[in-house]
XYZ file of C-alpha atoms in Angstrom:
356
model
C 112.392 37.199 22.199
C 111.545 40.621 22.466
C 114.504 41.543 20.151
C 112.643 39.600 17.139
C 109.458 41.105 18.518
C 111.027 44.897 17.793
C 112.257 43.670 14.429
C 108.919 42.340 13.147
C 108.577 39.056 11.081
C 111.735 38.209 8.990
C 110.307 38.860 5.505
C 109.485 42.230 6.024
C 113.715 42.690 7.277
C 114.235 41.226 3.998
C 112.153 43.040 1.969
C 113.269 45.927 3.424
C 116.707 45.588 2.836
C 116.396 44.468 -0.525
C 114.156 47.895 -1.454
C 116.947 49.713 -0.158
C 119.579 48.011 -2.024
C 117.777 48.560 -5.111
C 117.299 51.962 -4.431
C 120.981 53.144 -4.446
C 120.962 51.050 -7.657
C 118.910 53.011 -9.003
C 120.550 56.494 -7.927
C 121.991 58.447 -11.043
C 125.477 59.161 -11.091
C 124.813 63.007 -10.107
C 122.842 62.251 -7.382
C 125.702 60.146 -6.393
C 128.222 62.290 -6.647
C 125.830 65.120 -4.984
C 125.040 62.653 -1.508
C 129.478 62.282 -1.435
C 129.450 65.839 -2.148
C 127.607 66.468 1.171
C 129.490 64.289 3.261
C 132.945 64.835 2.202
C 132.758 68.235 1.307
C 132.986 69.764 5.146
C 136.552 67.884 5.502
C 137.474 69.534 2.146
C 136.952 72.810 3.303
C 138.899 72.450 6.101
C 141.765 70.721 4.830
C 144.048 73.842 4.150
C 144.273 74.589 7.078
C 145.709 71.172 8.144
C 147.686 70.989 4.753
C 149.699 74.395 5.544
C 149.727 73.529 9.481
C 151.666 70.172 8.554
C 153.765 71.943 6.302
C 154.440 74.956 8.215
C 153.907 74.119 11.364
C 153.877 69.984 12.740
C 157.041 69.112 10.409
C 159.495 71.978 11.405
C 158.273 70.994 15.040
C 158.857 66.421 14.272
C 162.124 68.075 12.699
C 163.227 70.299 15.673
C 163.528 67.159 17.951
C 165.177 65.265 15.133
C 167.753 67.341 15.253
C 168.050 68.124 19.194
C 168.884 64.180 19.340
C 171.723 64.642 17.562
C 175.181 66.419 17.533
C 174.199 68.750 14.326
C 176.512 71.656 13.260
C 175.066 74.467 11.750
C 177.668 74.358 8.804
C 178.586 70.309 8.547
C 175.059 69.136 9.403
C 174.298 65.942 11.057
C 177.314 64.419 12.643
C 176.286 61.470 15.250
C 173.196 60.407 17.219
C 173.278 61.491 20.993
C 169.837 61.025 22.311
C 169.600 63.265 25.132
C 172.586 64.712 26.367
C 171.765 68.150 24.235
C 168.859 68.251 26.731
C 170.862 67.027 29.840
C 173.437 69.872 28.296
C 171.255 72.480 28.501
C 169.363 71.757 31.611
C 173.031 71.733 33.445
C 174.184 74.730 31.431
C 173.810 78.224 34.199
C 172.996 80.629 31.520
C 169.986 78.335 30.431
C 168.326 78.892 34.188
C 169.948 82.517 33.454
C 167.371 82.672 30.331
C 164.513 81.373 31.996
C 164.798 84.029 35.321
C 165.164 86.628 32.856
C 162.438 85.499 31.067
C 159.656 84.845 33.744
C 161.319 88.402 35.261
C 160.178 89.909 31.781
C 157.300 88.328 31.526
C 156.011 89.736 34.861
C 156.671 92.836 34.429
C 154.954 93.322 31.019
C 151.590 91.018 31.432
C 150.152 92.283 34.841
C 151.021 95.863 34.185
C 149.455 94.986 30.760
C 146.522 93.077 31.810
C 145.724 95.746 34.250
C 146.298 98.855 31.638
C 144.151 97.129 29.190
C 140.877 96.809 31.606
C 141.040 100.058 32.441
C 141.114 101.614 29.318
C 138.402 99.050 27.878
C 136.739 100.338 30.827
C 136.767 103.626 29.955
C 135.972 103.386 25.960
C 132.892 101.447 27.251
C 131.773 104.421 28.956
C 129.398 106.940 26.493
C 132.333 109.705 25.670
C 132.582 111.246 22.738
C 134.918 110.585 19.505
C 134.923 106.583 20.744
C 136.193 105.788 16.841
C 139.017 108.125 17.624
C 139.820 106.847 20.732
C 139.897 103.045 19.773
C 142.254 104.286 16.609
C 144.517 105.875 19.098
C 144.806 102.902 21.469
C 146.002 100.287 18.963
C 148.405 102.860 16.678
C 151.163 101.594 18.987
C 150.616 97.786 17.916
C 150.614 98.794 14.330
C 153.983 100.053 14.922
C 156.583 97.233 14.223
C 158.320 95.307 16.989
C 162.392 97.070 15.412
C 161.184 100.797 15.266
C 159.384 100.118 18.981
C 162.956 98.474 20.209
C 164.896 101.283 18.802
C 162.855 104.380 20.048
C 162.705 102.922 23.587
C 166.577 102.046 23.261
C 167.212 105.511 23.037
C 164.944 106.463 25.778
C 166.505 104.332 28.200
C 170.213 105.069 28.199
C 173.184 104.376 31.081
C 173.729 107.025 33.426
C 176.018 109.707 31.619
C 174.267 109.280 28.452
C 171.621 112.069 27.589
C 167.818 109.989 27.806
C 164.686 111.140 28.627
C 164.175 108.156 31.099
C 167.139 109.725 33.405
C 166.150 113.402 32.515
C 162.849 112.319 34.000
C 164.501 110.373 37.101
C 167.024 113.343 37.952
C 163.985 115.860 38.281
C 162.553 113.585 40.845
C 165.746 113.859 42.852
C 167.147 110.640 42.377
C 170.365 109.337 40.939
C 170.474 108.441 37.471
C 170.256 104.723 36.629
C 171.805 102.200 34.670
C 168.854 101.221 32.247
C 171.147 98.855 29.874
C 173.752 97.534 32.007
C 171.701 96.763 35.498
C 169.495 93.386 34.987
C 166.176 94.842 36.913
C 166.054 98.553 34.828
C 166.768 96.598 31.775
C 163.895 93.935 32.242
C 162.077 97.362 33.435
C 162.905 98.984 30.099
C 161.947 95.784 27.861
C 158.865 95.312 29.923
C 158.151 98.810 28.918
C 158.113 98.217 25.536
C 156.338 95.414 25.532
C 153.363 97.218 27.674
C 153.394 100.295 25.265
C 152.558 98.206 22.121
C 150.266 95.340 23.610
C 148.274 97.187 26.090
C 145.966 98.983 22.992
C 145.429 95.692 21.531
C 143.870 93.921 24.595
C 142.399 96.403 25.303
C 140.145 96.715 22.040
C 140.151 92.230 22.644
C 138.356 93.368 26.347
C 136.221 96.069 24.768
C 134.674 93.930 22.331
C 133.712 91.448 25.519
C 132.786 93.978 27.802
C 129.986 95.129 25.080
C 128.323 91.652 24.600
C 127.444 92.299 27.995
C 123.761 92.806 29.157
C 123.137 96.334 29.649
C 119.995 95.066 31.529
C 122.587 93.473 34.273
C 123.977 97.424 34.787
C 120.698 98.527 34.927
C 119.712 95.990 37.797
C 122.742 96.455 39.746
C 122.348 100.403 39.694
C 118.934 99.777 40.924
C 120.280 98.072 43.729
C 122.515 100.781 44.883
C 126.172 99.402 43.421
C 128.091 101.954 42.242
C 130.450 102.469 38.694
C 133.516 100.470 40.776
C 131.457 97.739 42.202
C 129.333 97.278 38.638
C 132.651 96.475 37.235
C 133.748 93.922 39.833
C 130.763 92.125 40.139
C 128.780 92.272 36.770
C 131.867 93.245 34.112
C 134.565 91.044 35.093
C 132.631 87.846 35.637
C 130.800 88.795 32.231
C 134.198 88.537 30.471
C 136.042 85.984 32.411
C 136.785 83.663 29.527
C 137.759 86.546 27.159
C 140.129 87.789 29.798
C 141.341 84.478 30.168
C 142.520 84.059 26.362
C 144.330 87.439 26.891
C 146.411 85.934 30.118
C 147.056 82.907 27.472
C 148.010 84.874 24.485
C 150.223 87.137 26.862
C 152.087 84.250 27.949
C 152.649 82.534 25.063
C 153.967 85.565 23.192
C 155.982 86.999 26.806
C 157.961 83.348 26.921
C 159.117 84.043 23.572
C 160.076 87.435 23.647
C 162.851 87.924 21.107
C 162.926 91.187 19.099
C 162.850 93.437 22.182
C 165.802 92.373 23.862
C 167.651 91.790 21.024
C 167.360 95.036 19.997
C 167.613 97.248 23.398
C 171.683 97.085 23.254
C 173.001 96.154 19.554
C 176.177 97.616 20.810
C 177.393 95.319 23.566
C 178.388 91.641 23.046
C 176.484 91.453 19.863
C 172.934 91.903 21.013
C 172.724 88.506 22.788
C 171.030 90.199 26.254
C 174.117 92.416 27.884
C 177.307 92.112 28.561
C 176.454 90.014 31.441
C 173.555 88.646 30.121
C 171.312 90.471 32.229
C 168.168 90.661 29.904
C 169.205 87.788 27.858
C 165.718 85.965 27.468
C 165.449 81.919 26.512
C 164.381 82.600 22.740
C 167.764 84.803 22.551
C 169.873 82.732 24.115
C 168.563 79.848 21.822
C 169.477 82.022 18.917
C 172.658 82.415 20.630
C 173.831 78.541 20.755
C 172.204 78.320 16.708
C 173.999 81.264 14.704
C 176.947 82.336 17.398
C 177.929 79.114 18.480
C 176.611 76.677 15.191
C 175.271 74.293 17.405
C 171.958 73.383 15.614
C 171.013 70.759 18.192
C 171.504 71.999 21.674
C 169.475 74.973 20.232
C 166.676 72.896 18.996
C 166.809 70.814 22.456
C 166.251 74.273 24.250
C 163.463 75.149 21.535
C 161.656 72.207 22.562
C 162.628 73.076 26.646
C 160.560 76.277 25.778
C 158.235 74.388 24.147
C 157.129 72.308 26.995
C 157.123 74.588 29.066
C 154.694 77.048 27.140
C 152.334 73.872 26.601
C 152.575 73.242 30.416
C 151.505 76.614 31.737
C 148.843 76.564 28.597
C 147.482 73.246 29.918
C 147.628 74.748 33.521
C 145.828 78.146 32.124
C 143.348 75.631 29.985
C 142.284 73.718 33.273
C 141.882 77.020 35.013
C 139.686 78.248 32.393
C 137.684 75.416 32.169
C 136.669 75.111 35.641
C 136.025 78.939 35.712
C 133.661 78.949 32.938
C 132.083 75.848 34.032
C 131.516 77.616 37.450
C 129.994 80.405 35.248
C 127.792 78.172 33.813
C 126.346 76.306 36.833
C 126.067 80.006 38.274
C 125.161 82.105 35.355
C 122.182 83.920 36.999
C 123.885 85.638 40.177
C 122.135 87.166 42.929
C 121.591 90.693 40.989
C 120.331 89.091 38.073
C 117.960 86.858 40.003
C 116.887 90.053 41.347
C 116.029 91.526 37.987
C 114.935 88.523 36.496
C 112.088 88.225 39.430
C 111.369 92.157 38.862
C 110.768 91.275 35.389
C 108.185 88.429 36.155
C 106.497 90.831 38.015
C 106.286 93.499 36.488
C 105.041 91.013 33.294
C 102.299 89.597 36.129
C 100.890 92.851 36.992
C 100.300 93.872 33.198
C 98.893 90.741 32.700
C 96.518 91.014 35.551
């Protein structure tokens, strides 16, 4: 009843309707074409970037399993369907789990350092120095520097004991024993890590920066006022500030430290063809992938280890996503923290008293 009450009497529904009707009738062709315009034109603007990420980047990835479920020869192609014993293979083959300590080992010792190197100098290019274009040139020359040249100038700093290197010319003035940077696994993943921090660190850094100046210089201001110093302004009104931009560098990081390739491929070219030592002491998953591919020609135990990699980057991205989602929303339900409830009353007033 009171649904035919909101609708009103039936021949007003009708005549409504029909005035409509013959209202697109009477729409010209370009105002037609101008009302599809607006509606489909958004998904036309965007569709490049699905075209090339289906060409580019979904098919190689529908292909990549394709091939991991079968016994596929690099030179002879597809052979027979196996399902998945290439997986089974590799999950029961030691110098997979070899890969993956070597890996996470890597990975460690690059992205902390890293993470750590790159607040501090954002930190300090925040501050009001002089020459700050200079400075923020300086800090990302090193990532402009390609990932071969870094590999081979760090190659040659870190040598084996006997060889002349500036990392063991360094160590002996110290008064310790020289060290074995290429054929020990901890001074290699040392030595790679190294890299890895020299040409990243700049880059976050400038990522941070950015953040770090979006930042409320009213919240510094209210926090001096109540007596916290430059080290205690950065822990309590900096780092919350830029918690989600800090949290896409820890994502990028690991994403691009689990599939570390170049470096370690390049620190000994010399010994057992560059596949991570003679022992395989810095051998990292991507390289040993590219081992089983163009050593061994075995196209699809290397795309079932591809795809081993690949869940396991999308699992410590989902873990990192659900992190950062309950952090910001915990920024958002406390956005105004003591300090800035502080100012924000100050404020009020201060605006009271003028008014008065």
């Amino acid at each position: 009843m009171s649904s035919m009450l909101g609708q009103g009497p039936p021949e007003a529904v009708v005549e409504t309707e029909w005035a409509e009707a013959e209202r697109r009738r009477s729409l010209t062709w370009r105002q037609r074409l101008s009302r599809f315009d607006l509606k489909a034109s958004p998904y036309l603007y965007i569709s490049p970037f699905f075209i090339v990420f289906g060409i580019v980047g979904l098919f190689p990835l529908v292909y990549t399993l394709y091939v991991a479920l079968h016994d596929w020869d690099l030179l002879s192609g597809k052979e027979a369907f196996v399902g998945f014993e290439n997986f089974a293979w590799a999950l029961g083959d030691q110098f997979f789990w070899n890969s993956i300590v070597n890996t996470v080992s890597i990975f460690l010792l690059s992205t902390i350092p890293q993470l750590i190197g790159a607040l501090v100098i954002a930190a300090l290019l925040d501050q009001q120095i002089r020459a700050k274009t200079t400075w923020r040139m300086g800090v990302l020359l090193p990532y402009v520097v390609t990932p071969v040249a870094v590999a081979l100038i760090f190659s040659s700093v870190f040598r084996n004991a006997g060889d002349a290197s500036l990392a063991n010319n360094i160590v002996e003035a110290l008064g310790f024993e020289p060290i074995e940077w290429k054929r020990e696994r901890l001074p290699s993943h040392i030595a790679i890590a190294t890299m890895v921090n020299w040409r990243w660190t700049g880059y976050n850094a400038l990522i941070l920066l950015s953040a770090m100046q979006a930042v409320p210089r009213d919240l510094y201001e209210a926090a001096a006022i109540d007596g916290a110093g430059a080290i205690k302004r950065f822990f309590s009104v900096t780092l919350p500030s830029i918690r989600p931009t800090l949290i896409f560098v820890v994502v990028t990081a690991t994403v691009y430290g689990l599939q570390i390739f170049a470096e370690p491929r390049l620190y000994d070219v010399s010994n057992a063809g560059g596949i991570g030592g003679a022992d395989r002491q810095f051998q990292t998953t991507v390289l040993y992938l590219w081992e089983l591919a163009f050593f061994r020609r075995n196209s699809g135990r290397a795309s079932a280890v591809a795809w081993l990699l690949f869940l396991l980057i999308i699992s410590i991205g989902l873990i990192n996503f659900v992190i950062s989602k309950r952090l910001v929303a915990g920024e958002g339900e406390n956005q105004l923290s003591r300090r800035e409830r502080r100012a924000l009353a100050r404020a009020e007033k201060d605006r009271k008293a003028v008014a008065r």
